[in-house]
XYZ file of C-alpha atoms in Angstrom:
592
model
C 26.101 19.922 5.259
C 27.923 18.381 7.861
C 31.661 16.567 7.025
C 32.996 13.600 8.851
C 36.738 14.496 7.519
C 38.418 17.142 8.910
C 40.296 19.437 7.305
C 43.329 18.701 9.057
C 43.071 14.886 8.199
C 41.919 15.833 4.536
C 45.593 17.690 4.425
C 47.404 14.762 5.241
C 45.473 12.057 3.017
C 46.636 14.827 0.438
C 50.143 15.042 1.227
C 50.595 10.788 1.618
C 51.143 11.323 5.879
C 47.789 9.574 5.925
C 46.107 6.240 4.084
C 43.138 6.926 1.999
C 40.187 4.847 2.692
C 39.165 4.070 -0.829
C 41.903 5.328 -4.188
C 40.262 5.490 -7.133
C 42.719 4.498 -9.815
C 43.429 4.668 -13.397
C 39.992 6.160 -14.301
C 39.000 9.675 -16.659
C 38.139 12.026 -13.941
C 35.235 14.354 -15.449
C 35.904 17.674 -14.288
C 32.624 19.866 -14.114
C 34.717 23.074 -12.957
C 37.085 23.097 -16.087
C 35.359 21.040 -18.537
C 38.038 18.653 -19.150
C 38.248 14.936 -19.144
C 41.567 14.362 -17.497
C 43.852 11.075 -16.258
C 44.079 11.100 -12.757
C 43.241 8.840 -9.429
C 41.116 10.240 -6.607
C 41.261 9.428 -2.941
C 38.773 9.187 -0.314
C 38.911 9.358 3.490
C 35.697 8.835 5.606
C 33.079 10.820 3.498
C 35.051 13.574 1.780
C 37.467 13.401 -1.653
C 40.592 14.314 -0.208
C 42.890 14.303 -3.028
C 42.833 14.123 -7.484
C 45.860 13.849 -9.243
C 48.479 11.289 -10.751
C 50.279 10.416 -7.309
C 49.653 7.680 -5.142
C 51.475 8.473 -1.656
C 48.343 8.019 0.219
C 47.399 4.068 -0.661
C 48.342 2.703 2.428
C 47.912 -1.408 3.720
C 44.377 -1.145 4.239
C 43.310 1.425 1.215
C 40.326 -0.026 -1.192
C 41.800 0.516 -4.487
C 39.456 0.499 -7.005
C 40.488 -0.428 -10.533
C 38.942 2.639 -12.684
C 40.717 1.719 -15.970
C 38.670 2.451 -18.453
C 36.217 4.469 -16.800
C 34.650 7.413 -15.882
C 34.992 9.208 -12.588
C 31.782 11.227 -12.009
C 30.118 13.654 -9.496
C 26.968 11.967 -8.615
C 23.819 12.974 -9.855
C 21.024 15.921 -8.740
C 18.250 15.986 -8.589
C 16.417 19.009 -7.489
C 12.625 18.382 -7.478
C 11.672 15.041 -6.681
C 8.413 14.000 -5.164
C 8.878 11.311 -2.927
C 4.798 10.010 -3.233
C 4.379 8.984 -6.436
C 3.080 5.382 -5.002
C 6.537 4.871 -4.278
C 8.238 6.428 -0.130
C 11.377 7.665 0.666
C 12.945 4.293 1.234
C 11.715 2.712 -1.984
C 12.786 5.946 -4.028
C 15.869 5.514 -2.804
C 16.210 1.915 -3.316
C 15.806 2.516 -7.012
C 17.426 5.340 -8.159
C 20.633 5.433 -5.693
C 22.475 2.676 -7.852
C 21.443 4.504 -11.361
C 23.873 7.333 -9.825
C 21.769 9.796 -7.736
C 23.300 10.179 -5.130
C 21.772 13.371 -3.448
C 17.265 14.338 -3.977
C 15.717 17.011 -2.795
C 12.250 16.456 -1.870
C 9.393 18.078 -1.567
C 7.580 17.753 1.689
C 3.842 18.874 0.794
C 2.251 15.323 1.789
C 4.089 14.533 4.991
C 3.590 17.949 6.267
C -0.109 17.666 5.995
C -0.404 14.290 7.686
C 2.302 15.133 10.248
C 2.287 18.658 10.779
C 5.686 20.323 12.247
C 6.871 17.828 14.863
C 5.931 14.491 12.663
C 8.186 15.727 9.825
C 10.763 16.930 11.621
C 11.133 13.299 13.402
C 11.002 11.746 9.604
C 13.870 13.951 8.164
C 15.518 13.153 11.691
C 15.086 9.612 10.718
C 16.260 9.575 7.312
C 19.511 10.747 8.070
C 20.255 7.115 8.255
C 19.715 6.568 4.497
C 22.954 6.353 2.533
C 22.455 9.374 0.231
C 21.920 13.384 0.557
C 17.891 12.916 1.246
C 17.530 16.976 1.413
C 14.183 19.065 1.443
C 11.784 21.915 -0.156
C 9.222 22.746 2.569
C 5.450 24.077 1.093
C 4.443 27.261 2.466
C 0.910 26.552 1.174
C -1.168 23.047 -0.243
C -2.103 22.520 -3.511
C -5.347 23.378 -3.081
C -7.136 25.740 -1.110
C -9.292 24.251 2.002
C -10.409 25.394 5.388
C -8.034 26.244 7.958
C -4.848 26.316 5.611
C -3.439 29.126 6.489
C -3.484 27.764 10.508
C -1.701 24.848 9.204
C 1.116 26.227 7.187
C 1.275 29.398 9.677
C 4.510 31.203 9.688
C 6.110 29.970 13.046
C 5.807 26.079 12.549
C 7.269 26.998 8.695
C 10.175 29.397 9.871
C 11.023 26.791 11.985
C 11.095 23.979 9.783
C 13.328 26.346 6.900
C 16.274 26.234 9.773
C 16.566 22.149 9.456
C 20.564 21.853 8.162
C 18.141 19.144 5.637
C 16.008 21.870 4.384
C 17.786 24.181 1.279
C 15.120 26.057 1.084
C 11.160 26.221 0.097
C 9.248 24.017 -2.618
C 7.336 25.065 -5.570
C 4.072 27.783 -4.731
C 1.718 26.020 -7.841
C -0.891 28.605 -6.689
C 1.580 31.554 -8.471
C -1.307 34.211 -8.689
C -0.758 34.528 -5.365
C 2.871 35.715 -5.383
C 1.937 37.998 -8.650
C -0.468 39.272 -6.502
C 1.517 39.920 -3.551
C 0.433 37.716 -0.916
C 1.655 39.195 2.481
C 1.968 35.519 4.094
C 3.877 34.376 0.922
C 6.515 37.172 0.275
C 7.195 37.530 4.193
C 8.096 34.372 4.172
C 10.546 34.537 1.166
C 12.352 37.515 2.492
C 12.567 35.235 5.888
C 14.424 32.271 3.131
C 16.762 34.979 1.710
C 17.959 36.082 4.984
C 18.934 33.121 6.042
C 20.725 31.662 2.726
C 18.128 29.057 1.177
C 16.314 29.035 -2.182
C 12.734 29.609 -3.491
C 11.415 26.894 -5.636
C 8.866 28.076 -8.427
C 6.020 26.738 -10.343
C 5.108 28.855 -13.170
C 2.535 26.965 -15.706
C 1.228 29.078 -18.452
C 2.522 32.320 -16.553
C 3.719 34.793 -19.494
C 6.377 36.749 -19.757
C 5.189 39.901 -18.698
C 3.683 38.029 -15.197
C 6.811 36.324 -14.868
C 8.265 39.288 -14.072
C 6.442 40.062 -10.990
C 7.027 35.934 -10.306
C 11.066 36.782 -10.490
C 10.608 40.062 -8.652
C 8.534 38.433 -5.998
C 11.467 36.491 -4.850
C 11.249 32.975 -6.838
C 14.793 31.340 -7.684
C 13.884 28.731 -10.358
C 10.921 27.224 -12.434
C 10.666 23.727 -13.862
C 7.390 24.359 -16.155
C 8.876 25.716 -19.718
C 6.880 22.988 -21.956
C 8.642 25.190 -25.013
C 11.971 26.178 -25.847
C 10.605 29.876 -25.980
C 8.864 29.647 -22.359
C 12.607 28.428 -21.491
C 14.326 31.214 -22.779
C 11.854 33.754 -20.866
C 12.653 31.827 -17.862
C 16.689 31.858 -18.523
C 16.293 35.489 -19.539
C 14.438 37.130 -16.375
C 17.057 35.537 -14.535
C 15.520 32.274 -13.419
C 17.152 29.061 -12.548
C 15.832 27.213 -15.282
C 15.433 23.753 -15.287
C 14.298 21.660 -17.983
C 11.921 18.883 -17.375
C 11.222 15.581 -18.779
C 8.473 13.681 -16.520
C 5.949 10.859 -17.107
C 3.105 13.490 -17.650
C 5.147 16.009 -19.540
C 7.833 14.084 -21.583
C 9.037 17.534 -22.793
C 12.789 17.172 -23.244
C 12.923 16.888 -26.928
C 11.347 20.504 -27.214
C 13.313 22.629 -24.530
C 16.556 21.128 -25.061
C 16.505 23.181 -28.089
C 17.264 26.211 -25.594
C 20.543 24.442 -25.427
C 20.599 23.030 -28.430
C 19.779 25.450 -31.005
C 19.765 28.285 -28.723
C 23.475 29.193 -27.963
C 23.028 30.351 -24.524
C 25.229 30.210 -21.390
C 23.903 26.853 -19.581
C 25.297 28.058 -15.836
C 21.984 28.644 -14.996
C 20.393 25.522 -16.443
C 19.453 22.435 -14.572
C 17.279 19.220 -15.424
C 14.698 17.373 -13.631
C 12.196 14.005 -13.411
C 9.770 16.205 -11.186
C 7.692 13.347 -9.574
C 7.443 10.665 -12.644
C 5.351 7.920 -11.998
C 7.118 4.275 -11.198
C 6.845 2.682 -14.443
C 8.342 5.888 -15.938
C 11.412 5.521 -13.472
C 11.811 1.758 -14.429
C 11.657 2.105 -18.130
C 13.606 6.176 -18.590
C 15.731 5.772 -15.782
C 16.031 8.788 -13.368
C 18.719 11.851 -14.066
C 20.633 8.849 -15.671
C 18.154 8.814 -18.316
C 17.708 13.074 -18.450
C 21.402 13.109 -18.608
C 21.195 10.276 -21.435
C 18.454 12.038 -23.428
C 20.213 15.268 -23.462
C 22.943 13.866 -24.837
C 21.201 12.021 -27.342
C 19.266 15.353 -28.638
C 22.857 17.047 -28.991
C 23.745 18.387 -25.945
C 27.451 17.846 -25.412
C 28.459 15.328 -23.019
C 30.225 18.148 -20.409
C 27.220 20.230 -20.524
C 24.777 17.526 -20.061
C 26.589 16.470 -17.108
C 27.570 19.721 -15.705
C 23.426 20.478 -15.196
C 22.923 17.693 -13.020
C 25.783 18.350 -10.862
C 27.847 21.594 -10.798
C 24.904 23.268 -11.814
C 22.182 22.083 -9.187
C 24.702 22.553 -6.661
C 25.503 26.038 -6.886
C 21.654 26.211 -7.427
C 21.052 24.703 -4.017
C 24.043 26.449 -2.215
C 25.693 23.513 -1.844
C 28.531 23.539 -4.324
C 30.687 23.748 -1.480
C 30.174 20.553 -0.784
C 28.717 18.402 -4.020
C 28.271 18.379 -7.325
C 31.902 18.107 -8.427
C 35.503 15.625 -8.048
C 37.686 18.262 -5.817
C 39.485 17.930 -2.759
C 37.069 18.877 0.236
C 33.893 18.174 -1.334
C 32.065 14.918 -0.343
C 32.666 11.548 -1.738
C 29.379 11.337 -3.993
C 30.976 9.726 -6.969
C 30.022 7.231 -9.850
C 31.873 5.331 -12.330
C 30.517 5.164 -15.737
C 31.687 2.650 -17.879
C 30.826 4.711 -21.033
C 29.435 8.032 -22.160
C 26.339 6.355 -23.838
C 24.048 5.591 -21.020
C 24.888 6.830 -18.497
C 24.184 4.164 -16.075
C 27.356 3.684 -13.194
C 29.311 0.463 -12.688
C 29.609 1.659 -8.618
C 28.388 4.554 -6.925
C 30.132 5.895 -3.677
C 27.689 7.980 -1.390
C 29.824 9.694 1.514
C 32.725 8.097 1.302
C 31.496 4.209 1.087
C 30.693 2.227 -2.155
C 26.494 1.842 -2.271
C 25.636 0.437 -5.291
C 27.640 -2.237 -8.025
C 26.090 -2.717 -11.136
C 22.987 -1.683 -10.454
C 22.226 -3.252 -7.544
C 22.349 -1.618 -3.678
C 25.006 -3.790 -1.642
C 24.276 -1.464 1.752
C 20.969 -1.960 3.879
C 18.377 0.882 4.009
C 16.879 2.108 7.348
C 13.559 0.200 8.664
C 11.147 2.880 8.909
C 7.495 2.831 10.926
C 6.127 5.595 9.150
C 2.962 5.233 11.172
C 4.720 7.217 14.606
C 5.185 10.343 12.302
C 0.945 10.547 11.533
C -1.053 12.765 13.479
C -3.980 12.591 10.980
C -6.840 9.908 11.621
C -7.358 8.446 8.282
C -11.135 9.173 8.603
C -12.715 10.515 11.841
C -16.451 9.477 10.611
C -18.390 5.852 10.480
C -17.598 3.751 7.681
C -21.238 3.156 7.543
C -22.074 6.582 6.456
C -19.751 5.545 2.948
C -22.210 2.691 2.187
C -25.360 5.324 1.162
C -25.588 5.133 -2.469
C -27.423 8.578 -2.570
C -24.206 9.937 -1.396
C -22.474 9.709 -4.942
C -25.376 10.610 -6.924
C -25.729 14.720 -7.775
C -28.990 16.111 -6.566
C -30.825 17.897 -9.662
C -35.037 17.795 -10.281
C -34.975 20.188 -13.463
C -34.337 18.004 -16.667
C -34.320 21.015 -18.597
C -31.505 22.643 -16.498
C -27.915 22.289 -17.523
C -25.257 20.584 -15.382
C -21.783 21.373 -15.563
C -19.617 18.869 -16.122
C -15.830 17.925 -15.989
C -14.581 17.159 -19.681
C -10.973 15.693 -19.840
C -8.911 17.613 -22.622
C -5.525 15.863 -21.601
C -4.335 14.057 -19.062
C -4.635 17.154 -16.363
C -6.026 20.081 -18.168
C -10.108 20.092 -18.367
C -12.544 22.379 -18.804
C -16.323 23.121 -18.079
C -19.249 21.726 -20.290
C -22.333 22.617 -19.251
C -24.925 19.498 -20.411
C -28.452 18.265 -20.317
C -28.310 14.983 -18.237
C -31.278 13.067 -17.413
C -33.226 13.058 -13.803
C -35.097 10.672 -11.814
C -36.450 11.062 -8.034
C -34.561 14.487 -7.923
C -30.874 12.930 -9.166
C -29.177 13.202 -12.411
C -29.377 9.350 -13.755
C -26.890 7.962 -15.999
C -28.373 5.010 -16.264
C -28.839 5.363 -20.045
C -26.580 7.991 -20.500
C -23.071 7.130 -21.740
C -19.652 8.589 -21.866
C -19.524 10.512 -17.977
C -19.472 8.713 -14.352
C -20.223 10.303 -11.250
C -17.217 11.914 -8.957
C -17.717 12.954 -5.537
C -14.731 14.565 -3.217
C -15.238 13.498 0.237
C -13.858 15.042 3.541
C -11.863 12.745 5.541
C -13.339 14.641 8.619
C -16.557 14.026 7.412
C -17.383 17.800 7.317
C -18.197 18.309 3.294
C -18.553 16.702 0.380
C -18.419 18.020 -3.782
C -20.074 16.392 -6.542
C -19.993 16.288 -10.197
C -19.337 14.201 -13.160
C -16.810 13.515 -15.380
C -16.373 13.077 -19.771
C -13.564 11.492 -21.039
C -12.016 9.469 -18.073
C -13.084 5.757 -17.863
C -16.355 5.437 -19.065
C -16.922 2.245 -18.410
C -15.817 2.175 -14.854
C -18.441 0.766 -12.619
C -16.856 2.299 -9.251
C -13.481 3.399 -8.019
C -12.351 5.209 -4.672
C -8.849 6.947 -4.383
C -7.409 8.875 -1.793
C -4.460 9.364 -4.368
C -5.256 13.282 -4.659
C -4.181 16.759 -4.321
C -6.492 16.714 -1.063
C -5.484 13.090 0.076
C -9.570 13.635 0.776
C -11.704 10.542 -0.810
C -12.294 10.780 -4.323
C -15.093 8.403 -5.852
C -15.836 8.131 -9.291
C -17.950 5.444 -11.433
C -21.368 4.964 -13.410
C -22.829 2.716 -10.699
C -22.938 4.220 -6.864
C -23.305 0.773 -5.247
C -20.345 0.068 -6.734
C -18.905 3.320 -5.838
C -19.780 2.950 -2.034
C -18.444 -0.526 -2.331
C -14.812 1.034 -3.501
C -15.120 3.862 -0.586
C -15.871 1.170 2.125
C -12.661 -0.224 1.170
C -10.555 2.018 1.035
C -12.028 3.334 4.234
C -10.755 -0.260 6.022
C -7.092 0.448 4.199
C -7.208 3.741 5.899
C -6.272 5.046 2.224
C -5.268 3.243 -1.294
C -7.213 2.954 -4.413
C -9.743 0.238 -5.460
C -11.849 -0.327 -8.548
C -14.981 -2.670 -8.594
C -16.638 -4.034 -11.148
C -19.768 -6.168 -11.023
C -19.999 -6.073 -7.215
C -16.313 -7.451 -7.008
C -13.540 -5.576 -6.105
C -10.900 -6.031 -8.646
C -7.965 -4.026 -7.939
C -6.905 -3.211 -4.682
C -4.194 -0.794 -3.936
C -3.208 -0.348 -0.188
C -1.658 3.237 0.442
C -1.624 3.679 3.846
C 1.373 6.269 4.639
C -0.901 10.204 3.895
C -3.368 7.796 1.666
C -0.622 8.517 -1.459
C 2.259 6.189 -0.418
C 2.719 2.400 0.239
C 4.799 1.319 2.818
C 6.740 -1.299 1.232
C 10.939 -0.315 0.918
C 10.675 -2.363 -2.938
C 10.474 0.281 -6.010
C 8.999 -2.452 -7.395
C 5.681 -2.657 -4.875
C 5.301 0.694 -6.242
C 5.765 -0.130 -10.319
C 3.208 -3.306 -9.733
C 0.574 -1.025 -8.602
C 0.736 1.685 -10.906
C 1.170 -1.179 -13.953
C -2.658 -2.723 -12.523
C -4.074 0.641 -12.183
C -3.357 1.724 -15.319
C -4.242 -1.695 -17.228
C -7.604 -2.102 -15.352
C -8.782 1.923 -15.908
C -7.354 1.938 -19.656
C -9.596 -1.428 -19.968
C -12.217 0.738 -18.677
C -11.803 3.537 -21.272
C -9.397 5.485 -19.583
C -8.167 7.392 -23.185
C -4.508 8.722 -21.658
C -1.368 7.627 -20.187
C -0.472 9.408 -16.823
C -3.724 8.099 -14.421
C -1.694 8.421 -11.216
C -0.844 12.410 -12.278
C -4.797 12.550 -13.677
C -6.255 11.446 -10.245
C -3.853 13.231 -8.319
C -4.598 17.207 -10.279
C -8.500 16.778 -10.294
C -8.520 17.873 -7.015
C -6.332 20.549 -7.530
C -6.861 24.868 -8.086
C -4.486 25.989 -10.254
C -4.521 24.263 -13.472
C -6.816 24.901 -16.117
C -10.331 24.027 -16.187
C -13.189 22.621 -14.090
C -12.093 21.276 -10.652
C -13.479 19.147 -7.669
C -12.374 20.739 -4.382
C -13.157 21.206 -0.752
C -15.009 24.226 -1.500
C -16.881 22.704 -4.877
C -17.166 22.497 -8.144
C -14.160 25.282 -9.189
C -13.273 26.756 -12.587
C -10.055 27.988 -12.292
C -9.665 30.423 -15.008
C -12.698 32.489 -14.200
C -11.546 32.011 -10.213
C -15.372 31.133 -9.382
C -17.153 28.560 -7.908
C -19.769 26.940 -9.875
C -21.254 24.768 -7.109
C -20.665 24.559 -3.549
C -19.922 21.933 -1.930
C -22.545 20.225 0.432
C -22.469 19.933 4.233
C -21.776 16.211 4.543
C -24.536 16.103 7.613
C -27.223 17.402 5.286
C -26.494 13.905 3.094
C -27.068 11.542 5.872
C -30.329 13.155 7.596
C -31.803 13.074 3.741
């Protein structure tokens, strides 16, 4: 990170030779390093605290003194492993969660880089150095889900070079883990290439035991967020993991692993917390780390400790606890005043050096970004009327006796295969009479490929909806009736990415998401909460039976969680790694 103040000017604010730009007075200064609440003022010059203590030599005519009586002085917030595409962008995430005290995210790239490769990222992170927090970065090394030419993409150069940004820390989470347990040369290459140089490997470690976590630690990996119990924790803590405890629209798991803290009696240096990606309604209801901070606390965790993950904690984590994550002379000037220890929710936050945020409301401007200039990737690079053939959607079968394997939802993410008898007419499965599973077909944006299947237990009702809200960003379509289907592709075509949902041959829900197909454009937070609020209603009124569809649509598309899968390369059951049916040349569909 890169200071304003210098040193020599931080010396004098310190001795009284020089005027502070803001004095924080009166207020309980929480101090992460000792673990003490203590009485004392702090001043600020340009972006960096420059002195704490009980004197006040350095207000000078034109110091901001801020009247702190009765409050408490805190390090702003961390948080670790956000995912800046949840509906919500960069701008609007910041909007939001900047005045509820998080003042430094670091963000995980995986969507930009895939829509605008090396140079388009590197001119957005440019960019966002105008926004008035620590917007920091984890860079993928590989997607989410295997596809074609992936390994060109995230090659080793246009990665190496991208892990030398001052607003990269390091790399994000590998969710394919197999392939560090199995040594992937590409993968642990480029790991010893992050060591060298001083950064930190993210992990992602679902349902890995104890005995493959090992290899997972050994490979390289500095932290996993995916303990969903208090003993998957402790193997984590134990094999010398960063491990950070997650509480997230899909997995709300915080009352469970807190008992690692709570019950378990363990050193908590090595413990952080995290929202990992919620959903916008999640963010408006829970908070963000205000409302991990004021869970904790609520399950027992002591106040200190609680605080001490999300700050002291995740910055020695990151490297950076040179600079954040505490009140101290020479760090930067990310602090928040909280007018209690209850909720956790700051009166004013400072972000380097300047007051952001009053009572919950931003009082600075954010940046005006065209995210458009960044894209290299055509939204679709094929005729829109090719979408509007019905037969496209509908899964090619002319033996009524032969099973079909289908995609049965067992939560919210995790599915698994069911091989049924479905009925056939003019060689197609036809649903017509058969209830309880829709049609699902994965299209290439390049118009190259396309995988179909069906799906149990997702909205059974649901006529026809198109989403490039996926894993892929490719165009998923699901629904019982494939004019409707095509009708909901077409449109989202003419978006150039979003999610709709017709019923009855109108389109009733329209979601435009036109930054990577994932993202609107719109700076509000509360653009973003609108549209997941109508999704949700209008696919629970459908039959949807769960509560996370924005997390549902985006892991069906996925390879590494458990379960029966629609990919690029077809019909894919994870835990047997095997391919049940291939996807189709797209070509083949439109000469039938």
């Amino acid at each position: 990170m890169k200071l304003k103040a210098s040193k020599y000017e931080l010396i004098e604010v310190a001795q009284g030779r020089r005027p502070a730009d803001i004095y924080i007075k009166g207020g309980t200064v929480i101090n992460v390093y000792s673990g003490e609440f203590l009485q004392q003022n702090v001043a600020v010059y340009k972006d960096c605290i420059a002195y704490v203590g009980e004197a006040e030599d350095s207000i000078g005519e034109n110091t901001e003194v801020i009247n702190a009586e009765g409050m408490y002085v805190s390090p702003g917030f961390i948080e670790t492993h956000a995912h800046p595409w949840v509906v919500y962008n960069p701008i609007s995430q910041t909007e939001k969660v900047l005045p509820l005290g998080t003042t430094t995210t670091v963000n995980d790239n995986l969507f930009f880089y895939l829509h605008m490769g090396p140079k388009g990222f590197k001119e957005m992170v440019n960019d966002l150095k105008q926004l008035p927090s620590n917007f920091l970065w984890l860079v993928r090394l590989i997607s989410q889900s295997d596809y074609d030419g992936e390994r060109e993409w995230f090659n080793q150069k246009d990665i190496q070079d991208l892990l030398q940004l001052d607003e990269v820390v390091g790399s994000a989470e590998v969710t394919r883990w197999p392939l560090l347990y199995n040594g992937d040369p590409f993968l642990l290459e480029t790991v010893e290439y992050i060591k060298k140089i001083g950064k930190i490997v993210d992990g992602h470690n679902a349902g890995c035991s104890f005995e493959k976590l090992n290899s997972i630690a050994a490979s390289g990996v500095n932290a996993c967020h995916e303990a969903i119990t208090a003993k998957e924790a402790f193997d984590r803590l134990r094999l010398g993991l960063w491990t950070t405890l997650r509480n997230s629209s899909l997995r709300p798991d915080l009352a469970e692993i807190i008992k690692l803290v709570t019950e378990g009696n363990v050193n908590t240096s090595r413990i952080l917390m995290t929202t990992d990606g919620p959903q916008p309604a999640f963010i408006e209801k829970e908070g963000f780390v205000d409302g991990l901070v004021r869970q904790a606390v609520q399950l027992g965790v002591p106040v200190m400790t609680a605080l001490q993950m999300v700050t002291l904690n995740a910055a020695t984590y990151l490297h950076l606890d040179d600079y954040i994550g505490g009140i101290a002379p020479g760090k930067k000037a990310d602090i928040i005043l909280l007018p209690n220890l209850i909720d956790f929710r700051p009166d004013v936050v400072i972000a380097d050096g300047k007051v952001v945020a009053e009572k919950g409301q931003l009082v600075v401007s954010l940046p005006e970004i065209d995210w458009s200039k960044y894209v290299i990737r055509k939204p679709f690079a094929f005729k829109k009327s090719f979408l509007e053939k019905k037969e496209l959607y509908l899964y090619p079968h002319d033996d009524s006796n032969k099973p079909v394997p289908v995609i049965h939802f067992r939560s919210n993410v995790i599915t698994q295969r069911k091989d049924m008898i479905l009925p056939t007419m003019n060689g197609y499965v036809d649903l017509t009479n058969h209830e309880g599973i829709v049609y699902t077909a994965l299209i290439d944006r390049n118009g190259k490929w396309i995988t179909r299947g069906f799906l149990e237990r997702f909205a059974v009702d649901l006529e026809g909806m198109a989403s490039t809200y996926n894993t892929t960003t490719e165009l998923l379509v699901a629904g019982r009736n494939p004019e409707a289907m095509a009708k909901a592709a077409v449109r989202v075509y003419e978006m150039g990415g979003g999610i709709v949902i017709v019923d009855k041959d109108e389109i009733i829900l329209e979601i435009p998401l036109p930054l990577t197909g994932m993202m609107t454009t719109s700076p509000s937070f509360k653009t973003a909460v609108e549209y997941h609020n109508q999704l949700l209603a209008a696919v629970q009124e459908r039959g949807f039976p769960f509560h996370d569809i924005l997390y549902t649509l985006l892991f069906l598309t996925c390879d590494f969680l458990p379960g029966l899968r629609l990919t690029p390369y077809g019909l894919y059951d994870v835990k047997p790694d095997q391919i049940v049916k291939y996807s189709t040349p797209l070509y083949d569909v439109f000469i039938c």
